[in-house]
CSV table of C-alpha atoms in Angstrom, one decimal:
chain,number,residue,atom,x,y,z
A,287,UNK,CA,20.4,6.5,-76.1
A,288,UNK,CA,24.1,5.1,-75.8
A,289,UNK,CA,25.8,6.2,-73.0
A,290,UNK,CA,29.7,5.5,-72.1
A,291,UNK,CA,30.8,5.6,-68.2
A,292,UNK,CA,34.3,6.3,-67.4
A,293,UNK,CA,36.2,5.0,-64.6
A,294,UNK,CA,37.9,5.1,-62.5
A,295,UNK,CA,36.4,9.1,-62.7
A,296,UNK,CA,40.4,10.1,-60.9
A,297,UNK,CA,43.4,7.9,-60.3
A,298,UNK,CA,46.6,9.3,-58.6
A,299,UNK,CA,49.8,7.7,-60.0
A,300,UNK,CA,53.4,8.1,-59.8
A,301,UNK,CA,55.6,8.6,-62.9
A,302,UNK,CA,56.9,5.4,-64.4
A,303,UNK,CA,53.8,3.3,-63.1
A,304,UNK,CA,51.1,1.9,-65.2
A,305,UNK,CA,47.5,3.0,-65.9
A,306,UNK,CA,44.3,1.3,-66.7
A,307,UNK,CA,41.4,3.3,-67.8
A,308,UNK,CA,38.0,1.4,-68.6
A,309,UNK,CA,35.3,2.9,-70.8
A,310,UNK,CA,31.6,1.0,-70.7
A,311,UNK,CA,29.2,1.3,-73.0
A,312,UNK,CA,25.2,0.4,-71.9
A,313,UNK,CA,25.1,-0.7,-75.6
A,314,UNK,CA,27.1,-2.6,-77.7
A,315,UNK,CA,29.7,-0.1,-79.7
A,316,UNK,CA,31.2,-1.0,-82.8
A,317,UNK,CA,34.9,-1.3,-82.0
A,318,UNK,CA,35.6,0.4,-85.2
A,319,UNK,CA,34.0,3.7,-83.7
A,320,UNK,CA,35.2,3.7,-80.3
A,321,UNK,CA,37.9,6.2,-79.7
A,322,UNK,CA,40.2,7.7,-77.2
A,323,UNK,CA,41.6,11.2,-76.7
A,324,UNK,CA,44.2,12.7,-74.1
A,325,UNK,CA,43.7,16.7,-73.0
A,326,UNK,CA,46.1,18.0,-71.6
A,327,UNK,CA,45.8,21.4,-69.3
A,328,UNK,CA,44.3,24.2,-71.3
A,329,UNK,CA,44.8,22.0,-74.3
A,330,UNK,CA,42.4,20.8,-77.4
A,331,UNK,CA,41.4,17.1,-77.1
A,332,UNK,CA,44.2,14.8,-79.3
A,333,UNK,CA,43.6,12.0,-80.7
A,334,UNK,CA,45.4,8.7,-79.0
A,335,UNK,CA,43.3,5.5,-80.0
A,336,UNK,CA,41.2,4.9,-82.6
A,337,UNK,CA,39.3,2.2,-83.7
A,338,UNK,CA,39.2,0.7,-80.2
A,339,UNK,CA,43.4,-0.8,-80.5
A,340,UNK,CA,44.6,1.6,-83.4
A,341,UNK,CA,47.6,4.5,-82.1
A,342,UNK,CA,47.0,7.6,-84.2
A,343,UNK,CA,50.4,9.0,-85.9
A,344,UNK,CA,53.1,9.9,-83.5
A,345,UNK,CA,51.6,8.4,-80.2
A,346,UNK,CA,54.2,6.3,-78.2
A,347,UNK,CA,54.0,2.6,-78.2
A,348,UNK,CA,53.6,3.0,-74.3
A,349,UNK,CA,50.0,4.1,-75.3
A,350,UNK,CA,47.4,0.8,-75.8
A,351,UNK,CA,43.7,-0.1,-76.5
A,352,UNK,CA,41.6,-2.8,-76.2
A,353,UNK,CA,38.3,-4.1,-75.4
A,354,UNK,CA,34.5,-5.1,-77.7
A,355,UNK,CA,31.4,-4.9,-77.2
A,356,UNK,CA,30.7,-2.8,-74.2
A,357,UNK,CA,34.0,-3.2,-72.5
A,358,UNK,CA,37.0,-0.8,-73.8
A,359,UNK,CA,40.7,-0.3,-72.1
A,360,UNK,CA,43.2,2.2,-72.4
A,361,UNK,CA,46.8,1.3,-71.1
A,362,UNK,CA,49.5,3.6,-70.1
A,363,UNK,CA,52.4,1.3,-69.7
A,364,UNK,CA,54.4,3.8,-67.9
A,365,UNK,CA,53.4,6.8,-66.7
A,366,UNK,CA,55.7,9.8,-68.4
A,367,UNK,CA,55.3,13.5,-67.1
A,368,UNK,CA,53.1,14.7,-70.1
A,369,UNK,CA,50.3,12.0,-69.8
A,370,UNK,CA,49.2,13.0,-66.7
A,371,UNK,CA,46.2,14.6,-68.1
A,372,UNK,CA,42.4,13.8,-68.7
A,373,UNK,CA,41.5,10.7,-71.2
A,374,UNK,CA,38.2,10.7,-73.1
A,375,UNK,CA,36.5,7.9,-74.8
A,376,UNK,CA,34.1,8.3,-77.8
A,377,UNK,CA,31.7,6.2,-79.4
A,378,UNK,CA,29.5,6.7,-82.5
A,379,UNK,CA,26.6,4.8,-83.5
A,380,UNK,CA,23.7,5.7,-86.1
A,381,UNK,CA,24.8,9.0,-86.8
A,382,UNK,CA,25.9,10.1,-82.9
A,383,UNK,CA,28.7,10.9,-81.4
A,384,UNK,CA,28.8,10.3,-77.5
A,385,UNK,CA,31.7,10.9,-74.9
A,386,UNK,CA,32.4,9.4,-71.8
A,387,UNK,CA,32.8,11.6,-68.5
A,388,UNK,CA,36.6,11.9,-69.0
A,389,UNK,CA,39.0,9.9,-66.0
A,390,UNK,CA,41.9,12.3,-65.1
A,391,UNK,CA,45.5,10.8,-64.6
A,392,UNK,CA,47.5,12.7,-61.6
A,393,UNK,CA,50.4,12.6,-60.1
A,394,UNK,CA,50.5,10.8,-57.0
B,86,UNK,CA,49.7,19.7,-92.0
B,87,UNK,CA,45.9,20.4,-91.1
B,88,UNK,CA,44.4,23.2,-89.2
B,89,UNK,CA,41.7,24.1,-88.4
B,90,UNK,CA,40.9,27.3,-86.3
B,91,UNK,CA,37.4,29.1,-84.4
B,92,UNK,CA,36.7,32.6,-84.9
B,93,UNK,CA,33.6,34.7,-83.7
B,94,UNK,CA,32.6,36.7,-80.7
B,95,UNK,CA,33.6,35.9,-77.2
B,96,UNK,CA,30.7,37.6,-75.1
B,97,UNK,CA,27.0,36.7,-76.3
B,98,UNK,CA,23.6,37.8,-74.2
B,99,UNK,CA,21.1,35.3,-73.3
B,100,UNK,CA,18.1,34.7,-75.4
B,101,UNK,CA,20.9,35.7,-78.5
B,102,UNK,CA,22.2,33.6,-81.2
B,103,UNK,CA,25.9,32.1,-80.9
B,104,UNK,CA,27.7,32.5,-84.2
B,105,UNK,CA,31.4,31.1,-84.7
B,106,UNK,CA,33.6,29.8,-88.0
B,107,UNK,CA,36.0,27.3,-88.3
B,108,UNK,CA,38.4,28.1,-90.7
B,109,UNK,CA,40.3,25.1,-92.3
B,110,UNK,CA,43.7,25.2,-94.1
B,111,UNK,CA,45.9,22.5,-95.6
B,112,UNK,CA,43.5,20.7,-97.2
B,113,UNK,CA,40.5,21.5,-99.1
B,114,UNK,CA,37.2,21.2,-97.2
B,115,UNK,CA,35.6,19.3,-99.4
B,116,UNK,CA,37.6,16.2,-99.5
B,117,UNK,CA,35.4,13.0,-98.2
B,118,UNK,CA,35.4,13.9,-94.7
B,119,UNK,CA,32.9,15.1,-92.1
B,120,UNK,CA,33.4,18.3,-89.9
B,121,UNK,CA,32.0,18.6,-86.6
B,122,UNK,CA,31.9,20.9,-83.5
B,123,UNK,CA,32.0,20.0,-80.3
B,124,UNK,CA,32.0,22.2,-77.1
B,125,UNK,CA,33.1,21.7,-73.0
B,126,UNK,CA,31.6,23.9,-70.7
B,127,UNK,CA,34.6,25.5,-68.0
B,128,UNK,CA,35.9,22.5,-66.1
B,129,UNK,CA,33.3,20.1,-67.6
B,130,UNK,CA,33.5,17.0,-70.2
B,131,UNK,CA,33.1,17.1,-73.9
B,132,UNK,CA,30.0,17.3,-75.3
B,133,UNK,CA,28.7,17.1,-79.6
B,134,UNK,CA,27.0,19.4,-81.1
B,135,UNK,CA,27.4,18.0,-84.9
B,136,UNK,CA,28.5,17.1,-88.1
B,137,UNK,CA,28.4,18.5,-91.4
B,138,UNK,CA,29.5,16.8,-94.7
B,139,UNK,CA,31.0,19.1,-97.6
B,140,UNK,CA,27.6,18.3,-99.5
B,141,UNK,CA,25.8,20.0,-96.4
B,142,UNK,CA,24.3,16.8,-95.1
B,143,UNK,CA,24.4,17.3,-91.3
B,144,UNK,CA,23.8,15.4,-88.4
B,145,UNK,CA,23.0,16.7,-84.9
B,146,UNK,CA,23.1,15.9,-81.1
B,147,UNK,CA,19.0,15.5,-79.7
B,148,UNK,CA,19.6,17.5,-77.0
B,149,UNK,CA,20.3,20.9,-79.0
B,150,UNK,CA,19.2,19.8,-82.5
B,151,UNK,CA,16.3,22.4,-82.3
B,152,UNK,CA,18.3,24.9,-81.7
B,153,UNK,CA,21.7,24.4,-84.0
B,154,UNK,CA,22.5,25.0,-87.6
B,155,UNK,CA,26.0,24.0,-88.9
B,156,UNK,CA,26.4,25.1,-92.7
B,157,UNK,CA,29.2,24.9,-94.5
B,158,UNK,CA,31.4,26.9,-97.4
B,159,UNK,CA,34.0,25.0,-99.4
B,160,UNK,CA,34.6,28.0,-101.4
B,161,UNK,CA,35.9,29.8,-98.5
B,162,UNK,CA,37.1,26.6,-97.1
B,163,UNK,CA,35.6,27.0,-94.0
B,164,UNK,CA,32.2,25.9,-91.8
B,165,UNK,CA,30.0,27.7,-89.5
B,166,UNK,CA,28.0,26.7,-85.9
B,167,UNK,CA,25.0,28.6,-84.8
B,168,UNK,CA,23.6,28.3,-81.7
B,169,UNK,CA,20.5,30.3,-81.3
B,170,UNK,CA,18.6,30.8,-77.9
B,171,UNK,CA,21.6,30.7,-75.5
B,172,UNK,CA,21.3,30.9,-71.8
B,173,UNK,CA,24.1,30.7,-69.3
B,174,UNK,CA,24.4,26.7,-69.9
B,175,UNK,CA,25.7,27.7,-72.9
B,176,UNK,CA,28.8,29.5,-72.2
B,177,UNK,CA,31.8,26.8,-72.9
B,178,UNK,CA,34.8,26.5,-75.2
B,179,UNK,CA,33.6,25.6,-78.7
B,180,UNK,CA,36.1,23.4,-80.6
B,181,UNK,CA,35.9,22.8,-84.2
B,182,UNK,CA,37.2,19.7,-85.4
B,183,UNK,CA,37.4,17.0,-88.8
B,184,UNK,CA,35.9,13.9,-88.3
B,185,UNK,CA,38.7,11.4,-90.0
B,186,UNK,CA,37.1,8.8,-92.0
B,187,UNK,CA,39.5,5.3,-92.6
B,188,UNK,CA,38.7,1.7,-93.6
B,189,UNK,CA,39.9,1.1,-90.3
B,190,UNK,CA,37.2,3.5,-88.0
B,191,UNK,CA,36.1,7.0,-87.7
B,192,UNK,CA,37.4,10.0,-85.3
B,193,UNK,CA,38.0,13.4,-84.6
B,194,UNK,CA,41.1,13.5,-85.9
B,195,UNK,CA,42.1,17.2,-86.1
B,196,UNK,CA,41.1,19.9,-83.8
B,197,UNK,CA,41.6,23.5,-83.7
B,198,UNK,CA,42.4,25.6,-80.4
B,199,UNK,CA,39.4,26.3,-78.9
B,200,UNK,CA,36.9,29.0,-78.8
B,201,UNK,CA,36.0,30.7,-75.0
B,202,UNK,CA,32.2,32.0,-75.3
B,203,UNK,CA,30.6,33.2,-72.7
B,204,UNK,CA,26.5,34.1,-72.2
B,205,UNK,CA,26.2,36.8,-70.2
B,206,UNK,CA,24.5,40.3,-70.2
C-alpha cells in the first residue's frame, strides 16, 4: 500500500521568509494525482496544488509545486500571515486516495 | 459557486451505525464527477473513507471498507456515508467533498464545512 511521509512534520518561520515542504511517496505517484491542500485553524482542507505544479483558482503565485516520481515540493515563497497553517499532500493510485501526515507552518 | 454541506447527528453510541448527508448545490450531482468523504479525528490528519460516482459506482479505503456504505441520490442532489459499528476511534469531523476531475489531474476540489461526530454512550 502507497504511503506518503511528510516533512519536515513542524517548521517555525517568520513572516516574509520562505518555506519548503517535501512530500515522499514509497511508490511511484503519478504526478497528475498528487495534490496539495492548506487547513487553516478550525478550517475545511482547500485546495492549493494540483496535479503536482498546477495552482487551483485564486491561489497566489507565491504558492509552487514541484517534484515526480516519489519526490514532491511545495514552496511558499514568502511567508504571509494566513499561510501559517497545516499543508496536506494527496496521492491517488488504482482507485485510492492516500494523505500524507500533514507538516504545520508556524510562526517563529 | 459549489457547495456542498454535512448534515446528521452529532452524538452516536458505540456498536451504532454513523449516518450523515452531504447536500450539494450549485451544480447538479450528476455531472461527471466523483464525490467522496473523508474524515480527521480531533487534532489528527486526514483520512478517506470513499468515493461514489453519480452512477453509484464506489470505491473504498481497505481499512473501513467492511464497514462503510456511501450511496448516492441525484434526485435530491445529495449523497449519503454510513458507518456502521462505530467505537470511540470513530469520533472525528466528517467532511464531504467533490473529487474534481480535469485533463490535467484529479482532486478534492470542493469541500463542505465539516461535520463534529462523536461516539460516545
Amino acid at each position: 500500500e502507497l504511503e506518503l511521509t511528510q516533512s519536515p512534520g513542524t517548521v517555525s518561520l517568520s513572516p516574509g521568509e520562505r518555506a519548503t515542504l517535501s512530500c515522499r511517496a514509497s511508490q511511484t505517484v503519478s504526478s497528475s494525482y498528487l495534490t496539495w491542500y492548506q487547513q487553516r485553524p478550525g478550517q475545511a482542507p482547500r485546495l492549493l496544488i494540483y496535479a503536482a505544479s498546477n495552482r487551483a483558482t485564486g491561489i497566489p503565485d507565491r504558492f509552487g509545486g514541484s517534484g515526480s516520481g516519489t519526490d514532491f515540493t511545495l514552496t511558499i515563497s514568502r511567508l504571509e500571515p494566513e499561510d501559517f497553517a497545516v499543508y496536506y499532500c494527496q496521492q491517488y493510485d488504482n482507485s485510492r486516495v492516500t494523505f500524507g501526515g500533514g507538516t504545520t507552518v508556524e510562526i517563529k | 459557486q459549489l457547495q456542498l454541506q454535512e448534515s446528521g447527528p452529532g452524538l452516536v453510541k458505540p456498536s451504532e451505525t454513523l449516518s450523515l448527508t452531504c447536500t450539494v448545490s450549485g451544480d447538479p450531482i450528476s455531472h461527471s464527477h466523483y464525490w467522496g468523504w473523508i474524515r480527521q479525528p480531533p487534532g489528527q490528519g486526514l483520512e478517506w473513507i470513499g468515493n461514489i460516482f453519480y452512477s453509484g459506482s464506489t470505491h473504498y479505503n481497505p481499512s473501513l471498507k467492511s464497514r462503510v456504505i456511501i450511496s448516492i441520490d441525484p434526485s435530491e442532489n445529495r449523497f449519503s456515508l454510513n458507518l456502521s459499528s462505530v467505537t470511540a476511534a470513530d469520533t472525528a469531523i466528517y467532511y464531504c467533498a467533490r473529487w474534481g476531475i480535469s485533463w490535467l489531474g484529479e482532486s478534492f476540489d470542493y469541500w463542505g464545512q465539516g461535520a463534529l461526530v462523536i461516539v460516545s454512550s
